CSV table of C-alpha atoms in Angstrom, one decimal:
chain,number,residue,atom,x,y,z
A,1,MET,CA,2.3,19.0,12.7
A,2,ILE,CA,5.9,18.0,12.8
A,3,GLY,CA,6.8,20.1,15.9
A,4,VAL,CA,10.3,21.1,14.8
A,5,GLU,CA,11.9,23.9,17.0
A,6,LYS,CA,12.3,27.3,15.4
A,7,GLY,CA,16.0,27.1,15.8
A,8,ALA,CA,16.2,23.6,14.1
A,9,SER,CA,19.3,22.6,12.2
A,10,GLU,CA,19.5,22.3,8.5
A,11,GLU,CA,19.4,18.6,8.7
A,12,GLU,CA,16.2,18.6,10.9
A,13,ILE,CA,14.6,21.1,8.6
A,14,LYS,CA,15.5,18.8,5.6
A,15,LYS,CA,14.1,15.8,7.4
A,16,ALA,CA,10.9,17.7,8.2
A,17,PHE,CA,10.5,18.7,4.6
A,18,ARG,CA,11.0,15.2,3.3
A,19,LYS,CA,8.3,13.9,5.7
A,20,GLN,CA,5.9,16.5,4.7
A,21,ALA,CA,6.7,16.2,0.9
A,22,LYS,CA,6.2,12.4,1.2
A,23,LYS,CA,2.8,12.9,3.0
A,24,TYR,CA,1.4,15.1,0.3
A,25,HIS,CA,3.1,13.8,-2.7
A,26,PRO,CA,0.7,13.6,-5.7
A,27,ASP,CA,1.8,10.0,-6.5
A,28,LEU,CA,0.5,8.9,-3.1
A,29,ASN,CA,-2.5,11.0,-3.2
A,30,PRO,CA,-3.9,10.5,-6.7
A,31,GLY,CA,-6.6,12.9,-7.6
A,32,ASP,CA,-6.5,14.7,-4.2
A,33,LYS,CA,-6.3,18.4,-5.1
A,34,GLU,CA,-5.9,19.5,-1.5
A,35,ALA,CA,-2.8,17.2,-1.0
A,36,GLU,CA,-1.5,18.6,-4.4
A,37,ALA,CA,-1.8,22.2,-3.2
A,38,LYS,CA,-0.1,21.3,0.1
A,39,PHE,CA,2.7,19.6,-1.7
A,40,LYS,CA,3.3,22.9,-3.6
A,41,GLU,CA,3.1,24.9,-0.4
A,42,VAL,CA,5.7,22.6,1.4
A,43,ASN,CA,8.1,23.0,-1.5
A,44,GLU,CA,7.7,26.8,-1.3
A,45,ALA,CA,8.3,26.9,2.4
A,46,TYR,CA,11.4,24.8,2.0
A,47,GLU,CA,12.8,27.4,-0.5
A,48,VAL,CA,12.5,30.0,2.3
A,49,LEU,CA,14.0,27.8,5.0
A,50,SER,CA,16.9,26.5,2.9
A,51,ASP,CA,17.9,30.2,2.2
A,52,LYS,CA,20.3,31.3,4.9
A,53,ASP,CA,19.2,35.0,4.9
A,54,LYS,CA,15.5,34.3,4.9
A,55,ARG,CA,15.9,31.6,7.5
A,56,ALA,CA,17.9,34.1,9.7
A,57,ARG,CA,15.0,36.6,9.5
A,58,TYR,CA,12.6,33.8,10.5
A,59,ASP,CA,14.6,32.7,13.4
A,60,ARG,CA,14.9,36.4,14.6
A,61,PHE,CA,11.3,37.7,14.0
A,62,GLY,CA,9.3,34.6,13.5
A,63,PHE,CA,6.7,34.5,10.6
A,64,ALA,CA,6.7,38.3,10.4
A,65,GLY,CA,10.3,38.2,9.1
A,66,VAL,CA,9.3,36.3,6.0
A,67,ASP,CA,5.7,37.4,5.3
A,68,PRO,CA,5.5,40.3,2.8
A,69,ASN,CA,2.1,41.3,4.1
A,70,TYR,CA,3.1,41.8,7.8
A,71,GLY,CA,4.4,45.1,9.2
A,72,ALA,CA,1.8,47.3,7.5
A,73,GLY,CA,3.2,46.7,4.1
A,74,ALA,CA,6.8,46.5,5.0
A,75,SER,CA,8.4,43.6,3.5
A,76,PRO,CA,12.0,42.2,3.7
A,77,TYR,CA,11.5,41.3,0.0
A,78,GLY,CA,10.0,44.5,-1.1
A,79,ALA,CA,6.5,44.7,-2.7
A,80,GLY,CA,4.5,41.7,-3.8
A,81,ASN,CA,4.4,38.0,-3.0
A,82,PRO,CA,8.0,36.5,-3.4
A,83,PHE,CA,6.5,33.2,-4.6
A,84,GLY,CA,4.5,34.7,-7.5
A,85,GLN,CA,1.2,33.1,-6.3
A,86,ASP,CA,-1.5,33.4,-3.7
A,87,ILE,CA,-0.5,30.9,-0.9
A,88,ASP,CA,-0.9,30.9,2.9
A,89,LEU,CA,2.5,31.2,4.4
A,90,GLY,CA,1.1,31.0,7.9
A,91,ASP,CA,-0.2,27.5,7.2
A,92,ILE,CA,3.0,26.4,5.7
A,93,PHE,CA,5.1,27.5,8.6
A,94,ASN,CA,2.6,26.2,11.0
A,95,SER,CA,3.1,22.7,9.4
A,96,PHE,CA,6.8,23.0,9.8
A,97,PHE,CA,7.1,24.4,13.2
A,98,GLY,CA,4.1,23.3,15.1
A,99,GLY,CA,2.4,26.7,15.2
A,100,PHE,CA,5.1,29.4,15.4
A,101,GLY,CA,4.0,32.7,14.2
A,102,GLY,CA,0.3,31.8,13.9
A,103,GLY,CA,-1.7,31.5,10.7
A,104,ARG,CA,-3.7,34.2,9.0
A,105,SER,CA,-6.4,32.3,7.3
A,106,PRO,CA,-7.7,29.3,9.5
A,107,ARG,CA,-9.4,26.6,7.6
A,108,ASN,CA,-13.2,27.1,7.0
A,109,GLN,CA,-14.6,24.4,9.4
A,110,ASN,CA,-17.9,24.7,7.5
A,111,ALA,CA,-16.5,23.8,4.0
A,112,PRO,CA,-17.1,20.4,2.6
A,113,ARG,CA,-14.3,17.9,3.5
A,114,ARG,CA,-13.6,14.4,2.2
A,115,GLY,CA,-13.9,11.6,4.7
A,116,SER,CA,-10.9,9.4,5.5
A,117,ASP,CA,-10.1,6.0,4.0
A,118,VAL,CA,-10.8,2.7,5.8
A,119,GLU,CA,-9.2,-0.7,5.4
A,120,ALA,CA,-10.3,-4.4,5.5
A,121,THR,CA,-8.8,-7.8,4.6
A,122,VAL,CA,-10.4,-10.5,2.7
A,123,THR,CA,-8.9,-14.1,2.5
A,124,ILE,CA,-9.5,-16.1,-0.7
A,125,THR,CA,-8.3,-19.4,-2.0
A,126,PHE,CA,-5.6,-20.0,-4.6
A,127,GLU,CA,-8.1,-21.0,-7.2
A,128,GLU,CA,-10.3,-17.9,-6.4
A,129,ALA,CA,-7.3,-15.6,-6.9
A,130,ALA,CA,-6.6,-17.3,-10.3
A,131,LYS,CA,-10.2,-17.2,-11.6
A,132,GLY,CA,-11.8,-14.4,-9.7
A,133,CYS,CA,-14.8,-14.4,-7.3
A,134,LYS,CA,-17.2,-12.4,-5.3
A,135,LYS,CA,-16.7,-12.1,-1.5
A,136,GLU,CA,-18.7,-10.4,1.3
A,137,VAL,CA,-16.4,-7.9,3.1
A,138,THR,CA,-17.4,-6.6,6.5
A,139,TYR,CA,-15.6,-3.6,7.9
A,140,GLN,CA,-16.0,-0.6,10.4
A,141,ASN,CA,-16.6,2.9,9.2
A,142,VAL,CA,-18.0,6.3,10.3
A,143,GLU,CA,-21.3,7.3,8.7
A,144,ARG,CA,-23.4,10.4,8.9
A,145,CYS,CA,-25.9,10.2,11.7
A,146,SER,CA,-29.4,9.4,10.4
A,147,GLU,CA,-31.1,11.0,13.3
A,148,CYS,CA,-29.7,14.5,12.9
A,149,SER,CA,-28.6,14.3,9.3
A,150,GLY,CA,-25.1,15.1,10.3
A,151,THR,CA,-25.8,18.4,12.0
A,152,GLY,CA,-25.1,17.1,15.5
A,153,ALA,CA,-28.1,18.9,16.9
A,154,SER,CA,-31.2,17.1,18.3
A,155,LYS,CA,-34.2,16.7,15.9
A,156,GLY,CA,-36.4,19.7,16.0
A,157,THR,CA,-33.7,22.1,17.3
A,158,GLN,CA,-31.3,24.4,15.5
A,159,MET,CA,-27.7,25.5,16.1
A,160,LYS,CA,-27.2,29.1,17.2
A,161,PRO,CA,-24.5,31.6,16.3
A,162,CYS,CA,-21.5,31.5,18.5
A,163,SER,CA,-21.4,34.6,20.8
A,164,ASN,CA,-17.6,34.6,21.0
A,165,CYS,CA,-17.1,35.1,17.3
A,166,ASN,CA,-20.6,36.5,16.3
A,167,GLY,CA,-21.1,33.4,14.0
A,168,THR,CA,-17.9,34.1,11.9
A,169,GLY,CA,-15.9,31.1,13.3
A,170,GLN,CA,-12.9,33.4,13.6
A,171,THR,CA,-11.4,35.7,16.2
A,172,THR,CA,-8.8,38.4,15.6
A,173,VAL,CA,-5.7,38.8,17.7
A,174,GLN,CA,-3.1,41.7,17.5
A,175,LYS,CA,0.6,41.4,18.2
A,176,ARG,CA,3.4,43.8,18.3
A,177,THR,CA,6.4,43.0,16.2
A,178,PRO,CA,9.6,44.8,15.0
A,179,PHE,CA,7.6,45.5,11.8
A,180,GLY,CA,4.7,47.1,13.6
A,181,VAL,CA,1.3,45.8,14.9
A,182,VAL,CA,0.4,42.6,13.4
A,183,GLN,CA,-3.2,41.4,13.2
A,184,THR,CA,-3.8,37.7,12.9
A,185,THR,CA,-7.0,35.7,12.5
A,186,GLN,CA,-7.5,32.3,14.2
A,187,ALA,CA,-10.2,29.8,14.5
A,188,CYS,CA,-12.7,30.6,17.4
A,189,GLU,CA,-11.9,28.4,20.4
A,190,LYS,CA,-15.5,28.2,21.5
A,191,CYS,CA,-17.1,26.9,18.4
A,192,ARG,CA,-13.9,25.5,16.9
A,193,GLY,CA,-14.2,27.5,13.8
A,194,LYS,CA,-17.8,26.5,12.9
A,195,GLY,CA,-19.5,29.8,13.9
A,196,LYS,CA,-22.4,27.9,15.5
A,197,ILE,CA,-23.1,26.3,18.9
A,198,ILE,CA,-25.1,23.1,19.4
A,199,GLU,CA,-27.3,23.8,22.5
A,200,LYS,CA,-29.1,20.5,22.5
A,201,PRO,CA,-26.8,17.6,21.0
A,202,CYS,CA,-28.3,14.8,19.2
A,203,PRO,CA,-28.7,11.8,21.5
A,204,LYS,CA,-27.8,9.2,18.9
A,205,CYS,CA,-24.4,10.7,18.0
A,206,SER,CA,-23.8,12.9,21.1
A,207,GLY,CA,-23.4,16.0,18.9
A,208,GLN,CA,-20.8,14.5,16.7
A,209,GLY,CA,-23.0,14.2,13.6
A,210,ARG,CA,-21.4,11.0,12.8
A,211,ILE,CA,-21.6,7.4,14.1
A,212,ARG,CA,-19.5,4.3,13.9
A,213,SER,CA,-21.1,1.4,12.3
A,214,SER,CA,-20.5,-2.1,10.9
A,215,LYS,CA,-20.9,-2.4,7.2
A,216,THR,CA,-21.0,-5.5,4.8
A,217,ILE,CA,-20.7,-5.2,1.0
A,218,SER,CA,-20.1,-7.4,-1.9
A,219,VAL,CA,-16.7,-7.1,-3.6
A,220,THR,CA,-15.7,-8.4,-7.0
A,221,ILE,CA,-12.3,-9.9,-6.9
A,222,PRO,CA,-10.8,-9.9,-10.4
A,223,ALA,CA,-9.0,-13.0,-11.9
A,224,GLY,CA,-5.3,-12.9,-11.5
A,225,ILE,CA,-5.1,-10.9,-8.3
A,226,SER,CA,-2.3,-11.8,-6.0
A,227,GLN,CA,-1.2,-11.7,-2.4
A,228,ASP,CA,-1.1,-8.3,-0.7
A,229,GLN,CA,-2.6,-6.4,-3.6
A,230,ILE,CA,-5.1,-3.7,-2.7
A,231,LEU,CA,-8.6,-3.2,-4.2
A,232,ASN,CA,-9.8,0.4,-3.9
A,233,ILE,CA,-13.6,0.7,-3.5
A,234,GLY,CA,-14.4,4.3,-4.1
A,235,GLY,CA,-17.0,6.1,-1.8
A,236,HIS,CA,-17.2,3.3,0.9
A,237,GLY,CA,-14.9,4.8,3.5
A,238,ASN,CA,-15.7,7.2,6.3
A,239,SER,CA,-18.4,9.8,5.6
A,240,GLY,CA,-17.2,13.4,4.8
A,241,TYR,CA,-17.8,16.5,6.8
A,242,ASN,CA,-20.3,19.2,5.8
A,243,ASN,CA,-21.7,17.1,2.9
A,244,GLY,CA,-18.2,16.4,1.7
A,245,PRO,CA,-17.5,13.1,-0.2
A,246,ALA,CA,-16.9,9.9,1.6
A,247,GLY,CA,-13.3,8.3,1.7
A,248,ASP,CA,-12.5,5.0,0.1
A,249,LEU,CA,-12.3,1.4,1.3
A,250,HIS,CA,-9.0,-0.4,0.8
A,251,VAL,CA,-9.4,-4.2,0.6
A,252,TYR,CA,-6.2,-6.1,1.3
A,253,ILE,CA,-6.0,-9.4,-0.4
A,254,ASN,CA,-4.8,-12.5,1.5
A,255,VAL,CA,-4.3,-15.7,-0.6
A,256,LYS,CA,-4.2,-19.1,1.1
A,257,LYS,CA,-1.3,-21.3,0.4
A,258,HIS,CA,-2.1,-24.3,-1.9
A,259,ASP,CA,-1.3,-27.9,-1.1
A,260,ILE,CA,0.1,-28.6,-4.7
A,261,PHE,CA,0.5,-25.4,-6.6
A,262,GLU,CA,2.9,-22.5,-6.2
A,263,ARG,CA,2.6,-19.1,-8.0
A,264,LYS,CA,5.4,-17.4,-9.7
A,265,GLY,CA,4.2,-14.3,-11.5
A,266,ASP,CA,1.2,-15.7,-13.6
A,267,ASP,CA,2.8,-19.0,-14.0
A,268,VAL,CA,1.8,-22.1,-11.8
A,269,TRP,CA,4.5,-24.6,-10.6
A,270,CYS,CA,4.0,-28.1,-9.1
A,271,GLU,CA,6.0,-31.2,-8.6
A,272,ILE,CA,5.0,-34.8,-9.7
A,273,PRO,CA,6.6,-37.9,-8.2
A,274,LEU,CA,7.6,-40.7,-10.6
A,275,THR,CA,8.8,-44.2,-9.8
A,276,PHE,CA,12.2,-45.2,-11.2
A,277,SER,CA,10.7,-47.5,-13.8
A,278,GLN,CA,8.1,-44.8,-14.9
A,279,ALA,CA,10.9,-42.4,-15.4
A,280,ALA,CA,13.2,-44.9,-17.2
A,281,LEU,CA,10.6,-46.4,-19.4
A,282,GLY,CA,8.3,-43.4,-19.9
A,283,HIS,CA,4.8,-43.3,-18.7
A,284,GLU,CA,1.5,-41.4,-19.2
A,285,VAL,CA,0.9,-39.5,-15.9
A,286,ILE,CA,-2.1,-37.6,-14.6
A,287,VAL,CA,-1.2,-33.9,-13.9
A,288,PRO,CA,-3.5,-31.6,-11.8
A,289,THR,CA,-4.2,-28.1,-13.3
A,290,LEU,CA,-6.4,-25.2,-12.4
A,291,ASP,CA,-8.8,-26.5,-15.0
A,292,GLY,CA,-8.9,-30.0,-13.8
A,293,LYS,CA,-6.7,-33.2,-14.5
A,294,VAL,CA,-4.9,-33.6,-17.8
A,295,SER,CA,-2.9,-36.5,-19.2
A,296,TYR,CA,0.8,-36.1,-20.1
A,297,LYS,CA,3.3,-38.6,-21.6
A,298,VAL,CA,6.6,-38.5,-19.8
A,299,HIS,CA,9.4,-39.5,-22.3
A,300,PRO,CA,11.7,-42.5,-21.5
A,301,GLY,CA,14.8,-41.6,-19.6
A,302,THR,CA,13.3,-38.6,-17.7
A,303,GLN,CA,15.7,-37.4,-15.0
A,304,PRO,CA,15.1,-36.0,-11.5
A,305,GLY,CA,14.5,-32.2,-11.9
A,306,ASP,CA,13.3,-32.3,-15.5
A,307,ILE,CA,10.6,-29.7,-16.2
A,308,PHE,CA,7.9,-29.9,-18.8
A,309,LYS,CA,5.4,-27.1,-19.6
A,310,LEU,CA,1.7,-27.1,-20.1
A,311,LYS,CA,1.1,-24.0,-22.2
A,312,GLU,CA,-1.6,-21.4,-20.9
A,313,LYS,CA,-2.6,-23.6,-17.9
A,314,GLY,CA,-1.5,-20.9,-15.5
A,315,ILE,CA,-3.2,-17.8,-14.0
A,316,GLN,CA,-5.3,-15.2,-15.9
A,317,HIS,CA,-3.3,-12.0,-16.5
A,318,LEU,CA,-4.8,-9.3,-14.2
A,319,ASN,CA,-7.2,-7.0,-16.1
A,320,SER,CA,-6.0,-8.3,-19.5
A,321,ARG,CA,-6.3,-11.3,-21.8
A,322,GLY,CA,-4.2,-14.5,-21.8
A,323,ARG,CA,-2.9,-16.7,-19.1
A,324,GLY,CA,0.5,-17.8,-17.8
A,325,ASP,CA,1.7,-21.4,-18.1
A,326,GLN,CA,2.1,-24.3,-15.8
A,327,TYR,CA,5.5,-25.9,-15.1
A,328,VAL,CA,5.7,-29.4,-13.8
A,329,ARG,CA,9.0,-30.5,-12.1
A,330,VAL,CA,9.7,-34.2,-11.9
A,331,THR,CA,11.0,-36.0,-8.8
A,332,ILE,CA,12.1,-39.6,-8.7
A,333,GLU,CA,11.0,-41.5,-5.6
A,334,VAL,CA,13.5,-44.1,-4.5
A,335,PRO,CA,11.7,-47.2,-3.1
A,336,LYS,CA,12.1,-48.2,0.6
A,337,ASN,CA,11.4,-51.2,2.7
A,338,LEU,CA,12.5,-53.7,-0.2
A,339,THR,CA,11.9,-57.4,0.2
A,340,GLU,CA,14.6,-59.9,-0.6
A,341,GLU,CA,13.1,-60.7,-3.9
A,342,GLN,CA,13.0,-57.1,-4.8
A,343,LYS,CA,16.6,-56.6,-3.8
A,344,LYS,CA,17.7,-59.6,-5.9
A,345,ALA,CA,15.8,-58.2,-8.8
A,346,LEU,CA,17.4,-54.8,-8.6
A,347,ASN,CA,20.9,-56.3,-8.2
A,348,HIS,CA,20.2,-58.3,-11.3
A,349,PHE,CA,19.1,-55.3,-13.1
A,350,ASP,CA,22.2,-53.4,-12.1
A,351,GLU,CA,24.5,-56.2,-13.3
A,352,LEU,CA,22.7,-55.9,-16.7
A,353,CYS,CA,23.4,-52.1,-17.0
A,354,SER,CA,26.6,-50.7,-18.4
A,355,GLN,CA,28.2,-47.3,-18.3
A,356,SER,CA,26.3,-46.4,-21.6
A,357,ASN,CA,23.1,-46.4,-19.5
A,358,TYR,CA,24.4,-43.7,-17.1
A,359,SER,CA,25.8,-40.7,-19.0
A,360,LYS,CA,26.1,-38.5,-15.9
A,361,ARG,CA,27.8,-41.2,-13.8
A,362,SER,CA,30.3,-41.9,-16.6
A,363,SER,CA,31.1,-38.3,-17.0
A,364,PHE,CA,31.5,-37.7,-13.2
A,365,PHE,CA,34.0,-40.7,-12.8
A,366,GLU,CA,35.9,-39.5,-15.9
A,367,LYS,CA,36.3,-36.1,-14.1
A,368,ILE,CA,37.7,-37.7,-11.1
A,369,LYS,CA,40.3,-39.6,-13.1
A,370,ASN,CA,41.5,-36.3,-14.6
A,371,ILE,CA,41.7,-34.6,-11.1
A,372,PHE,CA,43.6,-37.5,-9.6
A,373,LYS,CA,46.0,-38.5,-12.4
A,374,ASP,CA,48.7,-39.2,-10.0
């Protein structure tokens, strides 16, 4: 229920419509026929509320002003359903206005209903995300009580028909409106629409028919999964009502950060430090990968920030063939704490070098000369 007042502004109605439409949108509720039907009903209701004439009748007379079946057949639209389909306008306007006007067809509380979804989080390593794994996931859910098989009644006893509604689960209320006497049906308050009363509740579930429990299942994590992705495990959520199907378990994936590797899409990145001489002369280095260590020949004259690629050494593409690549960025470590002998050697080396050994340095100083010609 949104709880918007009957005299709400157009902007408030629009905001309420967007909220309800988002809640029941088919894209957010794939395969949920009930949500799909609600989405259609919400759109139909908005067509009425966005029409000034129809809205004025609703504000003046309530639901009776827009329902073609109220007033002993009298209808502001004439005969027939203005929407061209059999929908429950009472339920629609209840969802928008928090109960104004009253519904004509309360939901059957004895009909099978799907259980709600539950959530859990599992933490895996970088390597497990890349290659896939199996994990034990423990979570809390609501299950049908095994003692009473979900009836809520103590074993050996039965539920009795409600004396207030004679077992129908519904009561009838008459109201006088400008269109005549209106008869509406609502859920029985005593049995909450079930039509039956539990005289001796089940001691295990206190008459609820369901109990909360802790459950552990084995979940297969596919190779290539990434941070914050969600695995949907069907039928492992909260149990349904009246033998309805159980909801789903949503497993949120949390991937630990790696000390060396960084993920970008399905590619893996890392840095490897080289000494000045290794970069200048070229060197065969050992590079860590997800598959173990590999040898790579760094070419002479390698510069800081240079990147080389190891093809298909990255992460498995999720639910498909092939892998990403691994990119290795080179860093040059400048030596510290030099001895006098080391300093003399470096100075001697520097004296032996010319501008031709430093292309970037030569280019830089040439640009300075052009800037400061004066």
